[in-house]
Every structure is written in structure tokens, then in C-alpha cells.
Tab-separated table of C-alpha atoms in Angstrom:
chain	number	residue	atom	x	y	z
A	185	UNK	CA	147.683	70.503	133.847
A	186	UNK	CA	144.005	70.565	132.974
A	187	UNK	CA	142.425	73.872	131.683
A	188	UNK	CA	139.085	74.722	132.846
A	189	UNK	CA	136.746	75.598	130.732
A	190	UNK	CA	135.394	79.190	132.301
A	191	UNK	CA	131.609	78.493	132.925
A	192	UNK	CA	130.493	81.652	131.048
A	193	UNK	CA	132.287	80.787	127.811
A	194	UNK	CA	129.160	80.834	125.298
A	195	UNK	CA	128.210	77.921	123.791
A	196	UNK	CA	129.774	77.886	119.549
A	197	UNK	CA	126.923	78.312	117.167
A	198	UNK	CA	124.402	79.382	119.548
A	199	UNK	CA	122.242	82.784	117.918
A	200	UNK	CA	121.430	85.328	120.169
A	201	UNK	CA	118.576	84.320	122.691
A	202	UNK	CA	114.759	84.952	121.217
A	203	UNK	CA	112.187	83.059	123.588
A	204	UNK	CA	109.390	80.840	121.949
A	205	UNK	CA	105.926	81.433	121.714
A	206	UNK	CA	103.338	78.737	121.974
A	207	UNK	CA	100.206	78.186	120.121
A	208	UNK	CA	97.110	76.138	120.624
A	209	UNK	CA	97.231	73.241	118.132
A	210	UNK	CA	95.634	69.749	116.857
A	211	UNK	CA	97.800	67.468	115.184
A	212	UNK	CA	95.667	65.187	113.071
A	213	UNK	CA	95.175	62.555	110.566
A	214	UNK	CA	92.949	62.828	108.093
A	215	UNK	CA	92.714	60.030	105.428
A	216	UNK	CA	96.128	58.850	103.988
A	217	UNK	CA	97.914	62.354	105.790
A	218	UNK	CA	98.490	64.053	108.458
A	219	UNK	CA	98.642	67.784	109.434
A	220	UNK	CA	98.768	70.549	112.208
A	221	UNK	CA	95.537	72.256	112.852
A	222	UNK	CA	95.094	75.481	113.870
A	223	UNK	CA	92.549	77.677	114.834
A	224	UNK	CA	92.564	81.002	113.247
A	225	UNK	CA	92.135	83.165	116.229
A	226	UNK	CA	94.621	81.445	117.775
A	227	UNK	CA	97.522	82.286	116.049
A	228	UNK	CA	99.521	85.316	116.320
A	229	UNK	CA	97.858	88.627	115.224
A	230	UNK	CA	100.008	89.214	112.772
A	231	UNK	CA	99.578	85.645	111.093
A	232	UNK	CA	96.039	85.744	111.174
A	233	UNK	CA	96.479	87.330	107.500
A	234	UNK	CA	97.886	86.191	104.418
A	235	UNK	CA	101.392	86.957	104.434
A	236	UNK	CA	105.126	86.592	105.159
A	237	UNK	CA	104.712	86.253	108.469
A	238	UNK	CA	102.116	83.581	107.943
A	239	UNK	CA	103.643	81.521	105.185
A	240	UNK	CA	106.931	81.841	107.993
A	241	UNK	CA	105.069	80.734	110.987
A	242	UNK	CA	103.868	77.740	109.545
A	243	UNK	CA	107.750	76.974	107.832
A	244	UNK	CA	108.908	77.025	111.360
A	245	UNK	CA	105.897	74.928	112.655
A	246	UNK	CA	106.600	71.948	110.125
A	247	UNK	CA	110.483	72.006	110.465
A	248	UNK	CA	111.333	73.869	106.311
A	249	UNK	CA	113.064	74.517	104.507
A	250	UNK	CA	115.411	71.265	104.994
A	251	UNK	CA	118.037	70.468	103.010
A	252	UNK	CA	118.108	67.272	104.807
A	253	UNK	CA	114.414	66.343	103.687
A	254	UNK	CA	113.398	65.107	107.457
A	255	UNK	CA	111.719	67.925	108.913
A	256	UNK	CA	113.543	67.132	112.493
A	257	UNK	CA	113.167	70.134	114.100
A	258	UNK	CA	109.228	70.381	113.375
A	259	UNK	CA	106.262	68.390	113.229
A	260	UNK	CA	106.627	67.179	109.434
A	261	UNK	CA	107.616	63.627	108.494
A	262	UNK	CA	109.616	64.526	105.693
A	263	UNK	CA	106.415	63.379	103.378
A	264	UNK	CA	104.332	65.384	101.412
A	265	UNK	CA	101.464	63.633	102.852
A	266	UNK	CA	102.727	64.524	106.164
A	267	UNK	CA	104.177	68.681	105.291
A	268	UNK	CA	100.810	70.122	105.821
A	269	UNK	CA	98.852	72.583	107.300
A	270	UNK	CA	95.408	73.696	107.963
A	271	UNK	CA	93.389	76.687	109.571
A	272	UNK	CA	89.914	76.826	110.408
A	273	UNK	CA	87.870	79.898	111.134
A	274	UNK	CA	84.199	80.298	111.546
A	275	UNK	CA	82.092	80.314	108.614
A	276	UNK	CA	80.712	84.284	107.909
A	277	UNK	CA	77.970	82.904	105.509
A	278	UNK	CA	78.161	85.282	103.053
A	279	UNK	CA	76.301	84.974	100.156
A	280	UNK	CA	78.620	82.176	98.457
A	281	UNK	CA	78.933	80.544	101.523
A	282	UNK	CA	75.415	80.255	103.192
A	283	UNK	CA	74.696	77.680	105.517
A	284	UNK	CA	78.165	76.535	105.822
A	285	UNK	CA	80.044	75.501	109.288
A	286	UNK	CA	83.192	76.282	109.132
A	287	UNK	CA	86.245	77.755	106.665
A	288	UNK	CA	88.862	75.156	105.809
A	289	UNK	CA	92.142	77.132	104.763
A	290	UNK	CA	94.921	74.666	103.389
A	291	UNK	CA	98.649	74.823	103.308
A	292	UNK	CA	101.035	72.526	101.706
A	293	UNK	CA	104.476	72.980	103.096
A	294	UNK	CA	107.609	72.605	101.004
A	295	UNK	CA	109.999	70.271	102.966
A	296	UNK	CA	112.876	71.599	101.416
A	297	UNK	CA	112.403	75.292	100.055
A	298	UNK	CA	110.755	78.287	101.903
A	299	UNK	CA	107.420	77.939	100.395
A	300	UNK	CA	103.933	77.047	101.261
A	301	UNK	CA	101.295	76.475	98.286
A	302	UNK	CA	97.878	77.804	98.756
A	303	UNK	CA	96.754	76.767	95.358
A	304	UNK	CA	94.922	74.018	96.204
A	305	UNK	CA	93.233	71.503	98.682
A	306	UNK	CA	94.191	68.481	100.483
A	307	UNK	CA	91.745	66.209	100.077
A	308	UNK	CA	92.921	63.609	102.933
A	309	UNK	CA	92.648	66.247	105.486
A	310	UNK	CA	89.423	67.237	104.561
A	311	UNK	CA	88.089	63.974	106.283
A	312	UNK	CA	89.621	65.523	109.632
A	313	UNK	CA	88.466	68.901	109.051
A	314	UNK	CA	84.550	68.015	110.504
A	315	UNK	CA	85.857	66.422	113.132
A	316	UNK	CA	88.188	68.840	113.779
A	317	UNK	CA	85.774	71.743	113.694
A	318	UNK	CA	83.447	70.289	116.280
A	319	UNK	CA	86.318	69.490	118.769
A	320	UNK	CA	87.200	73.700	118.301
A	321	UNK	CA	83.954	74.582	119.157
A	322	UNK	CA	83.414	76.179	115.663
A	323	UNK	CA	80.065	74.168	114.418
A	324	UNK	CA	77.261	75.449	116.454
A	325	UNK	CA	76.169	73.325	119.395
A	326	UNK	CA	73.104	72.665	119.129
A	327	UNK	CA	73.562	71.275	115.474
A	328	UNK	CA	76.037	68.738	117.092
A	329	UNK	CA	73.433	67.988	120.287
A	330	UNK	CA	70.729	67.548	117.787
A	331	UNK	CA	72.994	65.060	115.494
A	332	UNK	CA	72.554	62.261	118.041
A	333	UNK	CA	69.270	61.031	116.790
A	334	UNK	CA	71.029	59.509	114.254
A	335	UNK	CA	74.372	59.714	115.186
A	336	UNK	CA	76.033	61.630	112.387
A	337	UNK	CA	76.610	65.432	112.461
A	338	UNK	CA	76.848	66.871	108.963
A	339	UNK	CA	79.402	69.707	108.870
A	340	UNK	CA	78.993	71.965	105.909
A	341	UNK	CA	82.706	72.807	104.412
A	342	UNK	CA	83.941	76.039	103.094
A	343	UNK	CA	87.276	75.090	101.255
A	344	UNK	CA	88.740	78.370	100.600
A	345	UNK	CA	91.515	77.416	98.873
A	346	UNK	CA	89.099	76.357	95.804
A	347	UNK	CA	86.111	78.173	96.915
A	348	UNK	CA	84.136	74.844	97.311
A	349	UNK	CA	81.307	72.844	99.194
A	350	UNK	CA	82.352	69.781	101.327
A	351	UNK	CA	79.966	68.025	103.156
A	352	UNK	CA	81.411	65.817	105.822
A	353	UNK	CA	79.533	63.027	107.695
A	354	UNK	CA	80.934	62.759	110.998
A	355	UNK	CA	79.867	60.244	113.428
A	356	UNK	CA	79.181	61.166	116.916
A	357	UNK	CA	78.173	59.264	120.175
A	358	UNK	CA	76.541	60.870	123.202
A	359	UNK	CA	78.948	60.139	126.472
A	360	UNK	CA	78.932	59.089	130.038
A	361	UNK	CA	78.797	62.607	131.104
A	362	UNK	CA	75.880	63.291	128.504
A	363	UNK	CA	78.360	65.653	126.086
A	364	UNK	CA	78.115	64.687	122.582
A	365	UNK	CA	81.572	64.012	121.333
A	366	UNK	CA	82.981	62.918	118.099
A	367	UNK	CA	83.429	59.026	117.440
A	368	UNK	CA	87.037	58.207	116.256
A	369	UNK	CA	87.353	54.712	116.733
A	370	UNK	CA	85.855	51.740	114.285
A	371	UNK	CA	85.940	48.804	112.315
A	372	UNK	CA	86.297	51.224	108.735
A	373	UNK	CA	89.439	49.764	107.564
A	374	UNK	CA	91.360	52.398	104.880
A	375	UNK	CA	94.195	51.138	102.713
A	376	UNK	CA	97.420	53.209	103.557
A	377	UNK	CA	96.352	53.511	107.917
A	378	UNK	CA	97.088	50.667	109.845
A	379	UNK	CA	94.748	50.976	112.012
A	380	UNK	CA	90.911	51.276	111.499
A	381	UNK	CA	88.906	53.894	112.706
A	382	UNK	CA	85.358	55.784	112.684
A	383	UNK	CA	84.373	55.973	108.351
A	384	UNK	CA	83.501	59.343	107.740
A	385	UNK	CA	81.817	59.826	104.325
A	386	UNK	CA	82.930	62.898	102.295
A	387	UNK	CA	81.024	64.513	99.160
A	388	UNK	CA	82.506	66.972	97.118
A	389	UNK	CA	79.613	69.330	95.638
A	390	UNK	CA	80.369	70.843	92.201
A	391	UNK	CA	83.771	70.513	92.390
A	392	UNK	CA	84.450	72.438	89.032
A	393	UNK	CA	83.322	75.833	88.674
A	394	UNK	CA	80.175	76.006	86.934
A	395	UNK	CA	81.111	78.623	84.168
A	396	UNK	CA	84.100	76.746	83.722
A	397	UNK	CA	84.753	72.886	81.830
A	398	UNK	CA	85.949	70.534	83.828
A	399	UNK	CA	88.546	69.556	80.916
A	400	UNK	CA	90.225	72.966	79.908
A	401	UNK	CA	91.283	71.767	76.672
A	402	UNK	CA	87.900	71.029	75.553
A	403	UNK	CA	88.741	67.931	74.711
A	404	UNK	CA	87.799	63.761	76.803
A	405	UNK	CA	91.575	63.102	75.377
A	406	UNK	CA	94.274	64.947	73.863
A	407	UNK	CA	97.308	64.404	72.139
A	408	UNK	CA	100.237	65.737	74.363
A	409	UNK	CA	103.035	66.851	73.267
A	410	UNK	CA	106.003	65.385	75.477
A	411	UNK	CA	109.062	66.108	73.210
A	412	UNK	CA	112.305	67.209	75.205
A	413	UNK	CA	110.560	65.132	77.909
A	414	UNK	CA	113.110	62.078	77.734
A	415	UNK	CA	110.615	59.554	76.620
A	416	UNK	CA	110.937	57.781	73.426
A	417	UNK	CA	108.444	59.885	72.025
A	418	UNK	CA	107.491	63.023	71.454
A	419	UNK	CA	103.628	62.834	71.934
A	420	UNK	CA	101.451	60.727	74.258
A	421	UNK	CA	97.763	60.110	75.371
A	422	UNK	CA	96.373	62.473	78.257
A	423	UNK	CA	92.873	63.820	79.734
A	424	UNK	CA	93.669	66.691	81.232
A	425	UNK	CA	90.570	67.160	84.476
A	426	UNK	CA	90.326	70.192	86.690
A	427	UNK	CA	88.084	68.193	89.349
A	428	UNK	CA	89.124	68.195	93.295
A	429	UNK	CA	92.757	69.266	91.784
A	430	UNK	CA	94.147	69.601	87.979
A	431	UNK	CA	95.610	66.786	87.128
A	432	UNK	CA	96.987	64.865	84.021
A	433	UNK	CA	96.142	61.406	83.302
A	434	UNK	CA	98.255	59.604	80.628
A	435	UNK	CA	98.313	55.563	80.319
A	436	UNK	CA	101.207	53.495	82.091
A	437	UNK	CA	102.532	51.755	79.020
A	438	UNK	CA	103.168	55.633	77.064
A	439	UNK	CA	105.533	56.173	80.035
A	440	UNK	CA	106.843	52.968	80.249
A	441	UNK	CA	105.207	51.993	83.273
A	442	UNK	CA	102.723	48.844	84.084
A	443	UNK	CA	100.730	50.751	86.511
A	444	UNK	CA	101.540	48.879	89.526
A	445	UNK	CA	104.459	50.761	90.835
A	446	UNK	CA	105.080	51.706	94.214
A	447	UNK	CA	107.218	53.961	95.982
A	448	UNK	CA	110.559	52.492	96.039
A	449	UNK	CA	110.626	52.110	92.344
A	450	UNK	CA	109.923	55.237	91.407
A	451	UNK	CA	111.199	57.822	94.143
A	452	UNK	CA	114.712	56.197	94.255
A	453	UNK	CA	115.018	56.896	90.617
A	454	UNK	CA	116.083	60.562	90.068
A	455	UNK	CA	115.817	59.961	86.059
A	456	UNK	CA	112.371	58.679	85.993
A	457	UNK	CA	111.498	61.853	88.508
A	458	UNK	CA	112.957	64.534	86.200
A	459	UNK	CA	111.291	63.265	83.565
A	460	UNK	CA	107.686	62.771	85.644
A	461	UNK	CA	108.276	66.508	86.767
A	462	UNK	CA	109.682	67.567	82.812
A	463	UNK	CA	105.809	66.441	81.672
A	464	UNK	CA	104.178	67.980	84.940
A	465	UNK	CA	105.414	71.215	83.749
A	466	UNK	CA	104.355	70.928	79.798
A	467	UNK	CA	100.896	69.789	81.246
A	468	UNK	CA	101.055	72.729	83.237
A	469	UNK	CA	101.233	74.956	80.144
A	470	UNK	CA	98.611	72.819	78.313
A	471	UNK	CA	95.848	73.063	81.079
A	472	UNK	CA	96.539	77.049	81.147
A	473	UNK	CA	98.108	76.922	85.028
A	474	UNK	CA	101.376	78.101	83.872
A	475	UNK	CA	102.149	80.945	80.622
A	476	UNK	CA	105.919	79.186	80.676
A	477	UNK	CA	107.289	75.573	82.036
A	478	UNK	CA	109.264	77.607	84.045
A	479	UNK	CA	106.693	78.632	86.653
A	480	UNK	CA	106.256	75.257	87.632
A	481	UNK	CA	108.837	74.981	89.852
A	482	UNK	CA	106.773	77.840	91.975
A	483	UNK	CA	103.850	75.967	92.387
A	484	UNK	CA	104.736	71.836	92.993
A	485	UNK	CA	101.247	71.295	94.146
A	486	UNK	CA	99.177	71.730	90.619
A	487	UNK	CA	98.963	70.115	88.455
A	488	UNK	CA	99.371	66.644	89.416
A	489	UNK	CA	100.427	63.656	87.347
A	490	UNK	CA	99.016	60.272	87.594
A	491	UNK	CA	98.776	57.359	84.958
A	492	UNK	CA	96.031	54.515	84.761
A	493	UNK	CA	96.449	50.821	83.570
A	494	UNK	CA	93.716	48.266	83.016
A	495	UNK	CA	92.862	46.250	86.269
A	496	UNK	CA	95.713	43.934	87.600
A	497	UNK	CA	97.132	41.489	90.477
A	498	UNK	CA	99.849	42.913	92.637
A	499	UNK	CA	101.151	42.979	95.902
A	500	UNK	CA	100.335	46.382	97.996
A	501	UNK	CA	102.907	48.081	100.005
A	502	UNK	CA	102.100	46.154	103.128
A	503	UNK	CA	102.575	43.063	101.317
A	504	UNK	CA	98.777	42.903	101.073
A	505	UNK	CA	97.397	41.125	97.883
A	506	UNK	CA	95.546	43.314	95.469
A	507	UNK	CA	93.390	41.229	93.015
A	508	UNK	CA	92.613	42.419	89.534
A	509	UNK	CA	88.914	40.536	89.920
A	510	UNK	CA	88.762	43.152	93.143
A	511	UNK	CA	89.564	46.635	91.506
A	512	UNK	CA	88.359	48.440	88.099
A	513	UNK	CA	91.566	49.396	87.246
A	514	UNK	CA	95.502	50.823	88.587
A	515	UNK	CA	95.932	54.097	89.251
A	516	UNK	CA	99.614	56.026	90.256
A	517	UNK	CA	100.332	59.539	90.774
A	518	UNK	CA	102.788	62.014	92.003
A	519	UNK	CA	102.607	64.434	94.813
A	520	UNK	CA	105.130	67.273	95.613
A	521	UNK	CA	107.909	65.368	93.277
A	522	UNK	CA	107.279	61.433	94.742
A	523	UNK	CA	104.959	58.771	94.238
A	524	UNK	CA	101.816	59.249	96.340
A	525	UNK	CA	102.091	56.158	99.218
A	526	UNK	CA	98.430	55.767	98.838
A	527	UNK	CA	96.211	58.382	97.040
A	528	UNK	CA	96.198	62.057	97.236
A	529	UNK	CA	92.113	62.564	98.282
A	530	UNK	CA	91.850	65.383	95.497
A	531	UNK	CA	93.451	63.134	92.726
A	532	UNK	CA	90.775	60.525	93.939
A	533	UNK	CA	87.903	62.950	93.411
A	534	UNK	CA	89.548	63.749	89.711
A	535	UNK	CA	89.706	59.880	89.410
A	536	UNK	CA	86.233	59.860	90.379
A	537	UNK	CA	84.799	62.332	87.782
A	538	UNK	CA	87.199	61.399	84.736
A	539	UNK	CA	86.327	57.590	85.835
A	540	UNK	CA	82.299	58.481	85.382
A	541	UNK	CA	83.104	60.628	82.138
A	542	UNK	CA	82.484	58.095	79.036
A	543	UNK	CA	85.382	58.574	76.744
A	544	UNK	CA	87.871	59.666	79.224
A	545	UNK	CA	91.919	57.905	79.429
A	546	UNK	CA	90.573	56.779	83.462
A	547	UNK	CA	86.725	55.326	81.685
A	548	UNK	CA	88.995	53.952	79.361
A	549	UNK	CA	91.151	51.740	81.612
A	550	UNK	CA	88.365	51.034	83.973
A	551	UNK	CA	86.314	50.151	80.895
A	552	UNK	CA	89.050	47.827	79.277
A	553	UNK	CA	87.987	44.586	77.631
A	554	UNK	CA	84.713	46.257	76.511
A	555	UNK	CA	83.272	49.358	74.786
A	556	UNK	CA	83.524	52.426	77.289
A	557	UNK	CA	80.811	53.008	79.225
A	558	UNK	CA	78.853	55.304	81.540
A	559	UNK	CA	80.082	54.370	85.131
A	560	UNK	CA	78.632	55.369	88.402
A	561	UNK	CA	81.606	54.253	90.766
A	562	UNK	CA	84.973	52.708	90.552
A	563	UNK	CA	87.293	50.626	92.748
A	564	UNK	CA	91.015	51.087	91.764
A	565	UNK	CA	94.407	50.064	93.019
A	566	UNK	CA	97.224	52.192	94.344
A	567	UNK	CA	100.157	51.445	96.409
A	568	UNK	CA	98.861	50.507	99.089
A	569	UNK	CA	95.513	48.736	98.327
A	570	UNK	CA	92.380	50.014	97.104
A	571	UNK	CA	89.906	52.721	97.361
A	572	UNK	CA	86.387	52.875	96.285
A	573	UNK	CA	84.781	56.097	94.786
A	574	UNK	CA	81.922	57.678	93.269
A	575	UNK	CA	81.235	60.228	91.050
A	576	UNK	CA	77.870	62.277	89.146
A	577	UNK	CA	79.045	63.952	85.966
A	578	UNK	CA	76.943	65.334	83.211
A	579	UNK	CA	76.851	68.286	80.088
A	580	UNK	CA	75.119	71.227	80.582
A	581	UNK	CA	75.159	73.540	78.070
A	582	UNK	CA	78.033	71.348	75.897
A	583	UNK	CA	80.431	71.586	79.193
A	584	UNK	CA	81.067	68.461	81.525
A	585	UNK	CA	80.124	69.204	84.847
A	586	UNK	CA	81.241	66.855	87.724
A	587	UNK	CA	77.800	67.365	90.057
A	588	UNK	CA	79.400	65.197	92.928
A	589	UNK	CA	81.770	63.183	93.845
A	590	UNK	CA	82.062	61.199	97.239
A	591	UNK	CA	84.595	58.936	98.872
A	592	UNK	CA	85.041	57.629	102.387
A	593	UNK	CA	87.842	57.955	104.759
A	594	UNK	CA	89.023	58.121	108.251
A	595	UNK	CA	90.239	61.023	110.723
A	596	UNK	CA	91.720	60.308	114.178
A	597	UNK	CA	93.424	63.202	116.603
A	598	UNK	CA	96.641	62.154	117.614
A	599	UNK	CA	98.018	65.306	119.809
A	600	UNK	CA	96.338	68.260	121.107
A	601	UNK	CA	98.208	71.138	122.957
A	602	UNK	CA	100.850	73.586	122.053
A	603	UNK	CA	103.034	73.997	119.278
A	604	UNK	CA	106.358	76.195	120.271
A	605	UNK	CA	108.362	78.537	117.784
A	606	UNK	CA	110.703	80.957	118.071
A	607	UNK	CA	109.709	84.355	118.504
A	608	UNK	CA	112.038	85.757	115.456
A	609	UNK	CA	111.058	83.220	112.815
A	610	UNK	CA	108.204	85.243	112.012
């Protein structure tokens, strides 16, 4: 005889019931990532500080911590290009921030530890972050009616992870209906998104504090010491830049690379990583982020690594031919613990100034074959193709100072609505 199963047996390894809440979201890509976009005065009162409840809001949103690196029950890829989060708020124009549009507030979300780092910016999403703003209703209105004469509104940026300038160029087209509404569609093809879109041009103004130098050890290129590292030697090449993000620069063939890596042969390699993360930590100490290599593992967001070869043929991600005639040089670098699929947009504004620095490891490679030289711009390969970039850098008072640096990229909204979390996970 059958047994019934009563109908008001509980479900096994069901919690006690706590209802969801739903917030107003954007879920965007912006460049080479993608994040969930929120509007500050949309989020629960309590998260609408810095805080626990914050940092745990946003966990929830993105599906971390997962020991199962997937992010299933959120809206992260399991990616560090894809783990991210940003809120906007209006700009108060203060006296630091006058004549800016809106506040740009990043988040880069752990996949698989309870942690968010605030440390620094995401230079990918910052190419969504115009468009974004307009679409929120947070750039005022008659500055985006008036930017049809020429069809490009220019949204002032206040990055407030970095307390920086970002000026984004954002194309916009006038409507049936006679609204003004931001273009996302094109022909602006960007190596790492299948499909082109709407360029929108990015500058970066005075991305290193002015009373700072943009290298912190003083010096275009230093000797590093790498001993306990597991390379087969104890001291390599490295500029050391604090420009967009800090990041370390050493050449390919010190690590025993060729500079034309991609994802698969580094990320499946847990040796190569813990030695890539060993050095990240010892740069960390020599740029003056961290007093001990220990604190690293609290912030995997700065400083980044990345190594340059001279320009060479080799076969992008897609399968795509990358010609060393085409490009200035190779560039590779590591984000959250893996190999970058494309380029991290603040690593490519560090490329940009190191790259237009005379003397610098990037100038170097980009210069190879003849004496180094002052460049204005530089094309250079990553994994998935290329990207093109410019850069303004000059000494004022015996300190380099990167003036500007600007790139182009692509934004595109891909879901707006609500975002649903349970009550008690914040």
C-alpha cells in the first residue's frame, strides 16, 4: 500500500518564509562589461549609505558569495567583467565637483567571498554611465534637448570612487514623438562585443591626483623584487603607474610569457595564477597600497597586473586575425585573479599614460625596434583584438602628470525593470 504524502508536510531545506522586495534597476553594458545600475534613491533607505547593509544588498543582487563561481541565483555571469555594480545619484556640485552631471559610485562584486571593493573604478562601465544617467532622468533636460544641434550630449562624470572627472560623449537622436533619446545602435565595432553599437568617446581628465606622481616609486622603471614569487628569478623589470587604476607593468618574456596569451592558457593554470597573484601582492607593497602582502587578499581589485610585448601576429579570441603591422604592441592583464577577456577600461587609461610617458616598460614595447619616443596614441593587442587609445602626459614641477587620456567604447541597455531580493539578506 502506497503512503500519502500529507499535503502540509514542509518542504526539506526550505528557511523560514521572508518575502522579496523589488527595486528599480538597469542592467547594462558598458564597454567590454556589464553591470546592474541603480539609482540611489531607489534603493532601500537603509542602503542608500555606505554600509553592511549596502555591501549585502548588492551580494544578494549579483548572486555572492558562490562557491560554485556561477553567480546562478543573481544577475552575475560568474566574470569579473560581469560581477559589478553601479549607483548613480545627482551631482551636488560642490566645490570639487562643479558643473558636473551626475555621481558615478562603483562596486566590484566578489563572485566567491562576501565582499564588494570600492577602491576603485570600472572603466568599461563608465561608457554606460552617460547614457545611463540621461535615461534616469538625472542630467538636466534641457542640456539633453539642447544637445541635438549636434547630436552629442556631453555628460560631466563625478567618479567617486577616485574622486575624478569623466567626460562622456553620448550620442543622441531626436524621435518620432519629438523626445530626445539616447542613440544605442551603430556601425562602432569594439573588440570583445559582438555586436556594434553607438561609439561613445570617453576622456579621463587628470586622472592622477595633482599633488601626487603618477609613478609612486619615483621612478619610469624599477627593479622589482619577485623572490619567493616562483619565477626563476628573484628580480624583474616593472613601471609601476597610478593612472585610471594602479597597476604593474612588467615585460612578457621576465614572466615567461610571449604576450599573446589568452584566457584559456592562463586561467586554467592554477600555478601560473598563484604566482601572477604572489607578484600582485609584492607590487602591492612596492606602490604603497598595502603595509604587508597579506592585505592583498582584502582588496583583489588594486593593483592590477599586466605585461607588454613588442607588436605581434596572433589569432584573437574570436578567431579574428590580429596583425603585428596593425597594433603598437601586446598588452595582457589580470582582473579579480583571471586574465582580462578583453581590457579592463582603467588598465587601458594606465596603458594610455605609461604608453605616452618616454622611458616607460609600455613606451618601451610600443617603441621597440627604435629609440623610445614621445607618443601621442597607441593601438595594442589583447585577447580579443585591439583597442586604440590616447593619452597627454607631461612634468610639472619634476612629477609626471597624465593631463588626459581618452578612449572610445560602446554602451547598450539590455534590461530595465525590477531586481527582487529577499527581504532578510540585508
Amino acid at each position: 500500500m502506497t503512503q500519502s504524502i500529507s499535503q502540509h508536510t514542509p518542504l526539506q531545506n526550505t528557511p523560514a518564509f521572508s518575502p522579496q522586495i523589488s527595486v528599480p534597476a538597469i542592467y547594462m553594458r558598458g564597454g567590454t562589461s556589464k553591470g546592474t545600475f541603480f539609482k540611489l534613491s531607489d534603493l532601500p533607505e537603509r542602503c542608500q549609505v555606505a554600509g553592511e547593509s549596502r555591501d549585502n544588498f548588492l551580494l544578494r543582487v549579483i548572486g555572492s558569495p558562490d562557491p560554485y563561481g556561477k553567480q546562478i541565483d543573481g544577475l552575475g555571469n560568474g566574470s569579473s567583467s560581469t560581477s559589478k555594480t553601479v549607483i548613480l545619484s545627482p551631482a551636488n556640485n560642490s566645490h570639487d565637483k562643479a558643473d558636473h552631471d551626475v555621481n558615478y559610485l562603483f562596486g566590484q562584486v566578489n563572485i566567491a567571498k562576501p565582499m564588494i571593493d570600492w577602491a576603485g573604478n570600472c572603466g568599461n562601465l563608465t561608457a554606460a554611465v552617460g547614457a545611463c544617467a540621461i535615461n534616469m532622468g538625472l542630467v538636466d533636460a534641457d542640456k539633453v534637448a539642447n544637445s541635438t544641434d549636434n547630436g552629442i550630449c556631453e555628460v560631466r562624470i563625478w567618479q567617486e570612487n577616485i574622486g575624478k572627472t569623466i567626460i562622456a560623449y553620448v550620442p543622441v537622436y531626436l524621435n518620432a514623438q519629438g523626445k530626445v533619446q539616447v542613440q544605442e545602435t551603430g556601425d562602432f565595432e569594439l573588440d570583445g562585443v559582438t555586436f556594434p553599437a553607438a561609439e561613445v568617446k570617453i576622456e579621463f581628465i587628470d586622472p592622477v591626483d595633482s599633488s601626487s606622481d603618477m609613478f609612486p616609486t619615483n621612478n619610469l622603471v624599477d627593479d622589482f623584487d619577485v623572490s619567493g614569487c616562483g619565477l626563476n628569478t628573484d628580480s624583474v623589470k616593472a613601471t609601476f603607474i597610478s593612472a585610471g587604476i594602479p597597476t604593474i607593468f612588467m615585460n612578457a618574456e621576465d614572466l615567461g610569457f610571449t604576450g599573446t596569451e589568452l584566457q584559456g592558457d592562463i586561467n586554467s593554470d592554477s600555478e601560473t595564477l598563484a604566482k601572477l597573484e604572489a607578484i600582485r601582492a609584492k607590487g602591492g607593497v612596492a606602490m604603497g597600497l598595502f603595509k604587508d602582502v597579506s592585505e592583498a587578499q582584502t582588496s583583489q581589485h588594486i593593483p592590477k597586473i599586466a605585461w607588454v610585448a613588442p607588436a605581434q601576429s596572433y589569432n584573437a579570441s574570436s578567431g579574428k586575425a590580429v596583425e603585428a603591422a596593425d597594433i603598437d604592441l601586446v598588452v595582457r592583464a589580470m582582473s579579480m585573479g583571471q586574465l582580462h577577456h578583453a581590457m579592463m577600461g582603467t588598465a587601458a587609461v594606465a596603458i594610455a599614460a605609461a604608453a605616452t610617458t618616454q622611458g616607460t616598460l609600455v613606451n618601451q614595447a610600443a617603441s621597440a625596434g627604435q629609440s623610445a619616443k614621445q607618443l601621442g596614441e597607441v593601438r595594442f593587442g589583447h585577447p580579443s583584438g585591439t583597442l586604440l587609445v590616447g593619452g597627454k602626459t607631461e612634468q610639472v614641477d619634476g612629477r609626471w602628470q597624465a593631463k588626459k587620456v581618452s578612449m572610445s567604447r560602446s554602451a547598450r541597455r539590455i534590461m530595465v525593470g525590477e531586481v527582487f531580493v529577499p527581504a532578510d539578506a540585508f
